[in-house]
C-alpha positions as a Python dict, from the first residue, in 0.01 Angstrom:
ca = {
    (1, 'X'): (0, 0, 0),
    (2, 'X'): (278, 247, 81),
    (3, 'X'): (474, 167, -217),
    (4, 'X'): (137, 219, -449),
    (5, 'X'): (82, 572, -227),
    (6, 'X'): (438, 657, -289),
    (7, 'X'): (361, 560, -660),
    (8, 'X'): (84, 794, -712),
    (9, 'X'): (242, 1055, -521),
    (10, 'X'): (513, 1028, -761),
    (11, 'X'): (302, 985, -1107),
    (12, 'X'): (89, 1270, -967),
    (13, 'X'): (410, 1523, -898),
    (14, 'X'): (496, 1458, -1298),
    (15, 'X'): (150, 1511, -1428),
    (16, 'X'): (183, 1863, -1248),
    (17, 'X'): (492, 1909, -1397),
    (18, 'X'): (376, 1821, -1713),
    (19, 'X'): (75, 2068, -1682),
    (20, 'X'): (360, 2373, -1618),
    (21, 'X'): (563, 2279, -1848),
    (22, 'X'): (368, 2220, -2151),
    (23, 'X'): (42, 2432, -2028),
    (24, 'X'): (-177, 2533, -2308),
    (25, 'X'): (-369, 2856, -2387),
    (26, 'X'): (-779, 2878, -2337),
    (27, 'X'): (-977, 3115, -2475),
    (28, 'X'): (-1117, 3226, -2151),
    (29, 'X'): (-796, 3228, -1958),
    (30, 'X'): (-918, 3568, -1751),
    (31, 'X'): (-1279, 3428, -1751),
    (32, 'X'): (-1314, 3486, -1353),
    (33, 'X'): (-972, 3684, -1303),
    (34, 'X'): (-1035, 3948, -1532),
    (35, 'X'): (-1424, 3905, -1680),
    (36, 'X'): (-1388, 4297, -1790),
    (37, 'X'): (-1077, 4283, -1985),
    (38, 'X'): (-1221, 4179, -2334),
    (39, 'X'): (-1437, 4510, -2286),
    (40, 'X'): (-1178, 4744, -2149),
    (41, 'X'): (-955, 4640, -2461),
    (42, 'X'): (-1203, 4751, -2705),
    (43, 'X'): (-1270, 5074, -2563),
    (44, 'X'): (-939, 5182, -2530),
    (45, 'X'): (-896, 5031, -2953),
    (46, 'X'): (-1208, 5190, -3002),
    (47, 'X'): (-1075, 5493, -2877),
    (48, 'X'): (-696, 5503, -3041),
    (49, 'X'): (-917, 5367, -3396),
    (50, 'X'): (-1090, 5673, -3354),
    (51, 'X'): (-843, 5906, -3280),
    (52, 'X'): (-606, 5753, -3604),
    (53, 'X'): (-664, 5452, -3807),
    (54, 'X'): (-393, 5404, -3894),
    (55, 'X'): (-284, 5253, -3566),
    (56, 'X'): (-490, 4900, -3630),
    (57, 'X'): (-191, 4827, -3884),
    (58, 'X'): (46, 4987, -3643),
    (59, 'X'): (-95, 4743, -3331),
    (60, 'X'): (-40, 4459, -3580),
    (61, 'X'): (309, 4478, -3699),
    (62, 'X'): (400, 4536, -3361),
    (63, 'X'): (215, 4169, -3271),
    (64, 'X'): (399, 4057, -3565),
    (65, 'X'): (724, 4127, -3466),
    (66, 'X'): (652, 4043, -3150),
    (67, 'X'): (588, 3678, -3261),
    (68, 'X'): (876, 3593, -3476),
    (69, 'X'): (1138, 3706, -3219),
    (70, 'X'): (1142, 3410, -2928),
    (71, 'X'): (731, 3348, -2952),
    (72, 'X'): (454, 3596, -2874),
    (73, 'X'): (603, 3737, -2530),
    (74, 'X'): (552, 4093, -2531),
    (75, 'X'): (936, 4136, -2577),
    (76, 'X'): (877, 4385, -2824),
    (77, 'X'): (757, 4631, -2580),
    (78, 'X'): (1047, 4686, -2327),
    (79, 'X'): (1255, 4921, -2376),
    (80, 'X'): (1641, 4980, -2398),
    (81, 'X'): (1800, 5069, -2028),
    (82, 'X'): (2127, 5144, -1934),
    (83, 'X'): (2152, 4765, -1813),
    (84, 'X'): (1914, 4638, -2077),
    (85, 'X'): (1880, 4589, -2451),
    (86, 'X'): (1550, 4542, -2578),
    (87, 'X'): (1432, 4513, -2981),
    (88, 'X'): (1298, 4803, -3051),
    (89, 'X'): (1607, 4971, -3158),
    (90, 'X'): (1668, 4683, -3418),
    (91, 'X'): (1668, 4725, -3766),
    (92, 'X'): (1276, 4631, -3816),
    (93, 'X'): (1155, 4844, -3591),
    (94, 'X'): (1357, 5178, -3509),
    (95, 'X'): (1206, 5477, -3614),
    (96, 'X'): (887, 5239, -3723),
    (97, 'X'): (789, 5042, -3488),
    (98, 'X'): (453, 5218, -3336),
    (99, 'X'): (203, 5193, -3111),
    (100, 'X'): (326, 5160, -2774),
    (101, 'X'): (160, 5427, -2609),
    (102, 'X'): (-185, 5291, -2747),
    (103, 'X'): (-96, 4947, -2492),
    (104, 'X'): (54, 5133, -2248),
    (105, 'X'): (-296, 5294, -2184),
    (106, 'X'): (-508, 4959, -2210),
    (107, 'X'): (-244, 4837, -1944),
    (108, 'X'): (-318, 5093, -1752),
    (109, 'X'): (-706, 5034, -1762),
    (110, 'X'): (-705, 4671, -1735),
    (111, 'X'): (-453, 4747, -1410),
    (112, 'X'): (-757, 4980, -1226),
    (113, 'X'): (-942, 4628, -1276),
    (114, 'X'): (-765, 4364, -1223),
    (115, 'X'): (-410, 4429, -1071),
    (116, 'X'): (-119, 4195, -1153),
    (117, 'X'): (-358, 4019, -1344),
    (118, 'X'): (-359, 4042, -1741),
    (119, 'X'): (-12, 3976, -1907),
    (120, 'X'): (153, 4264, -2194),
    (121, 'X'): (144, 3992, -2426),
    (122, 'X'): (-180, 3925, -2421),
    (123, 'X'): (-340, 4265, -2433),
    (124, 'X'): (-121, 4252, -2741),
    (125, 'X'): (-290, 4009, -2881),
    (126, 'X'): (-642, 4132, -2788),
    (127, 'X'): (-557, 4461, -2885),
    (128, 'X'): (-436, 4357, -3245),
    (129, 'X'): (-761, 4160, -3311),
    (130, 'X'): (-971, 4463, -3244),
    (131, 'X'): (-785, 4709, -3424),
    (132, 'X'): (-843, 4455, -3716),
    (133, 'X'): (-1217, 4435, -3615),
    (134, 'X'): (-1281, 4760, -3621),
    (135, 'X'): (-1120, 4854, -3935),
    (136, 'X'): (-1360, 4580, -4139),
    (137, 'X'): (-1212, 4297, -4093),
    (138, 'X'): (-1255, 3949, -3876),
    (139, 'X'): (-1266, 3850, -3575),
    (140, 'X'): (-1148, 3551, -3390),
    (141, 'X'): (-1132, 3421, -3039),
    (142, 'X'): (-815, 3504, -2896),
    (143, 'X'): (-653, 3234, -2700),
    (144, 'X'): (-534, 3372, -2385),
    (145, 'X'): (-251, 3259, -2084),
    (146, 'X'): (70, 3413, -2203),
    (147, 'X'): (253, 3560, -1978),
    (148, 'X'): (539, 3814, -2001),
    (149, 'X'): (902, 3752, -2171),
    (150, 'X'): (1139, 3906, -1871),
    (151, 'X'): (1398, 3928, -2184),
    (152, 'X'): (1452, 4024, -2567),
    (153, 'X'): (1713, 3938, -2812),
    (154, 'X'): (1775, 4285, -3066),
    (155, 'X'): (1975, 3996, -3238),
    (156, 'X'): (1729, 3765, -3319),
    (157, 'X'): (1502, 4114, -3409),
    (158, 'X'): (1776, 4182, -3651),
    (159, 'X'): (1770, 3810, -3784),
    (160, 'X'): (1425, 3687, -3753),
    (161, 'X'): (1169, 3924, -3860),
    (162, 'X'): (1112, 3868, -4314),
    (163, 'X'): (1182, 4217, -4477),
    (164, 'X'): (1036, 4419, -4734),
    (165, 'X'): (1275, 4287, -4971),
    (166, 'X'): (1284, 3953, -4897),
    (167, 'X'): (1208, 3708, -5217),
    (168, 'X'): (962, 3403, -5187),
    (169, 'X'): (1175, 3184, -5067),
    (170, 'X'): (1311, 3351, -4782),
    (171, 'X'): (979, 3451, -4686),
    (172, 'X'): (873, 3073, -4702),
    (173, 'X'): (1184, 2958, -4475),
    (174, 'X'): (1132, 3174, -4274),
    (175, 'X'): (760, 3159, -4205),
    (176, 'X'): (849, 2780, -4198),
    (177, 'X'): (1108, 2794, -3934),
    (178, 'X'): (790, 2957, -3701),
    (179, 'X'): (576, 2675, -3763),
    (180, 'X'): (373, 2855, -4082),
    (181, 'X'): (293, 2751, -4419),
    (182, 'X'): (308, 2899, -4756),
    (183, 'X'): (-70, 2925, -4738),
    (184, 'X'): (-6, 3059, -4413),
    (185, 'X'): (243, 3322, -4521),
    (186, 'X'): (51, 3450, -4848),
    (187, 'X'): (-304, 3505, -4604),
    (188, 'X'): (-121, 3676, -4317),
    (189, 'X'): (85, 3892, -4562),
    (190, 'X'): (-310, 4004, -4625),
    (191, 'X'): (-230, 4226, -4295),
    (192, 'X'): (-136, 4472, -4542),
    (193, 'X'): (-457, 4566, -4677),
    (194, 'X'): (-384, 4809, -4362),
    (195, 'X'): (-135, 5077, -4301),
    (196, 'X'): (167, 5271, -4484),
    (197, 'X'): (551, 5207, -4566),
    (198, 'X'): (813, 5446, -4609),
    (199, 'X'): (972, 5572, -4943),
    (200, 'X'): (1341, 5347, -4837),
    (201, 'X'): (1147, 5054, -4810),
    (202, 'X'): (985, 5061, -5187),
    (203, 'X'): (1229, 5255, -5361),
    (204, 'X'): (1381, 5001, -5536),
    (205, 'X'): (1093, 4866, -5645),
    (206, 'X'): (916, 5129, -5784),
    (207, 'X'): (1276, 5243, -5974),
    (208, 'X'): (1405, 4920, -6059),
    (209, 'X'): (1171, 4660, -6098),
    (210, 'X'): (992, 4577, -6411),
    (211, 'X'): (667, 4378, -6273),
    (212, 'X'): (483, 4663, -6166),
    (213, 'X'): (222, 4908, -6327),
    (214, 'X'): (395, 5199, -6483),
    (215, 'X'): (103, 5435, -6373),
    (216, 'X'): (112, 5306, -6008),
    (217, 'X'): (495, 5333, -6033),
    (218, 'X'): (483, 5641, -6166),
    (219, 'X'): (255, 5740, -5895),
    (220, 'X'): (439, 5661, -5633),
    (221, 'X'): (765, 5781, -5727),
    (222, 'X'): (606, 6167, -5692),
    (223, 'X'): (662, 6106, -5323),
    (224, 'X'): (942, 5908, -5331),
    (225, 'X'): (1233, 6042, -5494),
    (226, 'X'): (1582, 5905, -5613),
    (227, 'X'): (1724, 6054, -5315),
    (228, 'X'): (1568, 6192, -4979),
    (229, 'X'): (1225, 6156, -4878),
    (230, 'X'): (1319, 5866, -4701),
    (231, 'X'): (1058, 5868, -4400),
    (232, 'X'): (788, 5965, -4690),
    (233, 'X'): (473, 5745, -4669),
    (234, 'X'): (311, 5559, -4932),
    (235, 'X'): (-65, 5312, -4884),
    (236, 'X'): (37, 5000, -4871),
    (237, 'X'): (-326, 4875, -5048),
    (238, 'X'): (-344, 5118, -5304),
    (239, 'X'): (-765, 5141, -5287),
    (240, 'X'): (-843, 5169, -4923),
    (241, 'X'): (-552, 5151, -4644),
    (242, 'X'): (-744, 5194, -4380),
    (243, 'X'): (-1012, 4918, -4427),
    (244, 'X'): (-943, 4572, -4386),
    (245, 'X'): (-1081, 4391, -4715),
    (246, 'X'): (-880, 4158, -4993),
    (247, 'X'): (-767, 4451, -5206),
    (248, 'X'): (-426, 4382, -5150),
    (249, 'X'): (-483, 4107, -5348),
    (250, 'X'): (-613, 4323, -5633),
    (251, 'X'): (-307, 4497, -5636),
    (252, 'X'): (-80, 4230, -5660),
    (253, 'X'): (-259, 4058, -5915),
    (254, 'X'): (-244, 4412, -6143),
    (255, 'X'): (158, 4461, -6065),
    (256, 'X'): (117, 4723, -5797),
    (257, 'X'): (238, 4541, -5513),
    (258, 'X'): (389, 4809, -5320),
    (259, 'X'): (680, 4582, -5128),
    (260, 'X'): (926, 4392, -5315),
    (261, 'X'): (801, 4100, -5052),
    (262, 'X'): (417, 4146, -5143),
    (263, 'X'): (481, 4144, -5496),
    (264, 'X'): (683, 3831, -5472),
    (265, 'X'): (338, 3611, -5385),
    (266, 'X'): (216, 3675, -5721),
    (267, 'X'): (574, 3649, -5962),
    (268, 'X'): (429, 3358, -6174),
    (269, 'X'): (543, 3064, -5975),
    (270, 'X'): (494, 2888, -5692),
    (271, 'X'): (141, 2681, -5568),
    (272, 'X'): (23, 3096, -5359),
    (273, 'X'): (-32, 3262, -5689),
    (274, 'X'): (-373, 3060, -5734),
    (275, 'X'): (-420, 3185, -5371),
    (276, 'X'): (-394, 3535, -5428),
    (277, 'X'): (-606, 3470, -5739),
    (278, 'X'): (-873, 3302, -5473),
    (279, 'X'): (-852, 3608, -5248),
    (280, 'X'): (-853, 3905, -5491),
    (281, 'X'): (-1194, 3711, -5570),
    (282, 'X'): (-1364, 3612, -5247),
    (283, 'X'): (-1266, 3851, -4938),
    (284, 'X'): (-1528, 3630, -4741),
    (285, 'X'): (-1251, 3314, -4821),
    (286, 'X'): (-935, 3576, -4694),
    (287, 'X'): (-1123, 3680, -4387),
    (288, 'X'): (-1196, 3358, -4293),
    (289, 'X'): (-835, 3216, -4318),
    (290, 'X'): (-647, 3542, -4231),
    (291, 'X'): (-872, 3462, -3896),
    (292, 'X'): (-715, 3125, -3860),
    (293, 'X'): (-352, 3227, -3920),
    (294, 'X'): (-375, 3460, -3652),
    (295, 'X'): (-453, 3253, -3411),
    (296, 'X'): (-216, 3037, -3547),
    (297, 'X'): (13, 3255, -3516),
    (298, 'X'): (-43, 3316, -3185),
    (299, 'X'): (31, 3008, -3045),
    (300, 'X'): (439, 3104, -3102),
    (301, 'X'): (624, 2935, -2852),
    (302, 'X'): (418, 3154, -2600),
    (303, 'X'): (556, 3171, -2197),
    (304, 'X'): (275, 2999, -1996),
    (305, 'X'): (213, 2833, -1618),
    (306, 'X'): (530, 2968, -1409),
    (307, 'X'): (764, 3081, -1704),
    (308, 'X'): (794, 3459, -1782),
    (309, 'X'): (598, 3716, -1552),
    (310, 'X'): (320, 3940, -1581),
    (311, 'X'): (431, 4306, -1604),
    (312, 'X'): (297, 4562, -1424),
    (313, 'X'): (457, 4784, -1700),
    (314, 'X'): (493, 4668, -2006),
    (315, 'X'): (809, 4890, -2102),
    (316, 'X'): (953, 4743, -1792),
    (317, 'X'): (1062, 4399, -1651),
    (318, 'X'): (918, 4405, -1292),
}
């Protein structure tokens, strides 16, 4: 009898190790903690939508990034100290990276409601699904239990994140090496039905490249010169950046791709050009999936159970 008690007391201490170590997110992970927090997050979006659109696209690169450096972790929001190095001075996101004011004040609410309570990374995550919401597009249950990264790597920043020149295939290894598909990398580069680039990151496409429009070339190049201009801002879905439909696919099937990476889904090969065909078609079928990826998407190697901490700044480790 003792040896079966000792048995179970052992079999029972791994199955709660188990549970910490390979703990799962729920989608109502705050359902008694927090019961508010779903609400609180879409006021303050509601409020920051309001005040600029263009923030919904901002709130979602930073999620983004966020992911493909170490898992979704909220790593992308501390910043640089004199005894720590974050990631938002890396290349992909200095001078670009924006937003972090607009989760600073959600934190802030959900803190008056439930202290110590709700994790950066996950009002992150909420915060980017609304923003898409209420721009047009879908929404999705968000699975919730992350908890906050207590580090960041600039390194991996610089490394990890696909750029706006990157060519199909290292967009596909590198989507692959987070656990995505081709199909998963053509609907989530849909994100950019949303938002603006700068002049340095399409210059060489519209001055260079020969599968694009002339006109929307043309176009674009009045605001983006040879030289200087850098910082200038160009729609990154030529028809409406600041609603969340499938018209990016519209562009890319007519050549005016703004990115040298969003053109380079629709380049005649490769099994995603019939995909961006199906989207440009049927923004029902893009919603739908986009939806899917993104919770896909956020399921990145996220910190969970013990691991990590939750904030009570997000800027700051506690």
């Amino acid at each position: 009898m003792a040896t079966l008690n000792k048995l179970f007391v052992t079999l029972s201490i791994f199955s709660l190790l188990a549970c910490s170590t390979n703990a799962q997110l729920v989608n109502n992970f705050y359902g008694t903690t927090c019961p508010s927090l779903q609400t609180i997050v879409r006021r303050e979006m509601t409020k920051a939508i309001n005040n600029e659109a263009r923030i919904g696209a901002s709130i979602l690169r930073l999620f983004f990034h966020d992911c493909f450096v170490n898992g979704c972790d909220g790593s992308i929001l501390l910043d640089d100290t004199s005894t720590f190095t974050g990631e938002k001075n890396a290349g992909p996101n200095k001078n670009s990276a924006r937003g972090f004011e607009v989760i600073d004040a959600i934190k802030t609410s959900v803190e008056a409601a439930c202290s110590a309570t709700v994790s950066c990374a996950d009002i992150l995550a909420l915060a980017t699904r609304d923003g898409i919401a209420l721009l047009g597009g879908p929404s999705w249950v968000v699975p919730l239990g992350r908890r906050d990264a207590r580090t960041a790597s600039q390194s991996a920043a610089n490394s990890q994140i696909p750029g706006p020149s990157s060519d199909l295939s290292t967009l596909t290894t590198m989507f692959r090496n987070k656990g995505l598909t081709l199909n998963d990398l053509t609907v989530l580069s849909g994100a950019h039905t949303i938002g603006q680039a700068e002049c340095q990151f399409f210059r060489t496409r519209i001055y260079n490249e020969t599968n694009i429009d002339t006109n929307f070339a043309t176009l674009r190049k009045s605001n983006c010169p040879t030289s200087g201009g850098d910082i200038n801002l160009a729609p990154l879905d030529s028809v409406s950046p600041v609603t969340f439909d499938n018209n990016y696919y519209n562009d890319l099937v007519a050549n005016k791709g703004l990115l040298h990476s969003d053109q380079a889904l629709f380049n005649g090969v490769g099994s995603q050009v019939s995909l961006v065909r199906t989207y440009s078609r049927n923004n029902i079928a893009f919603k739908r999936d986009f939806a899917a990826a993104m919770v896909k998407m956020s399921r990145i190697s996220p910190l969970t159970g013990t691991n990590g901490e939750i904030r009570k700044n997000c800027r700051l480790v506690n």
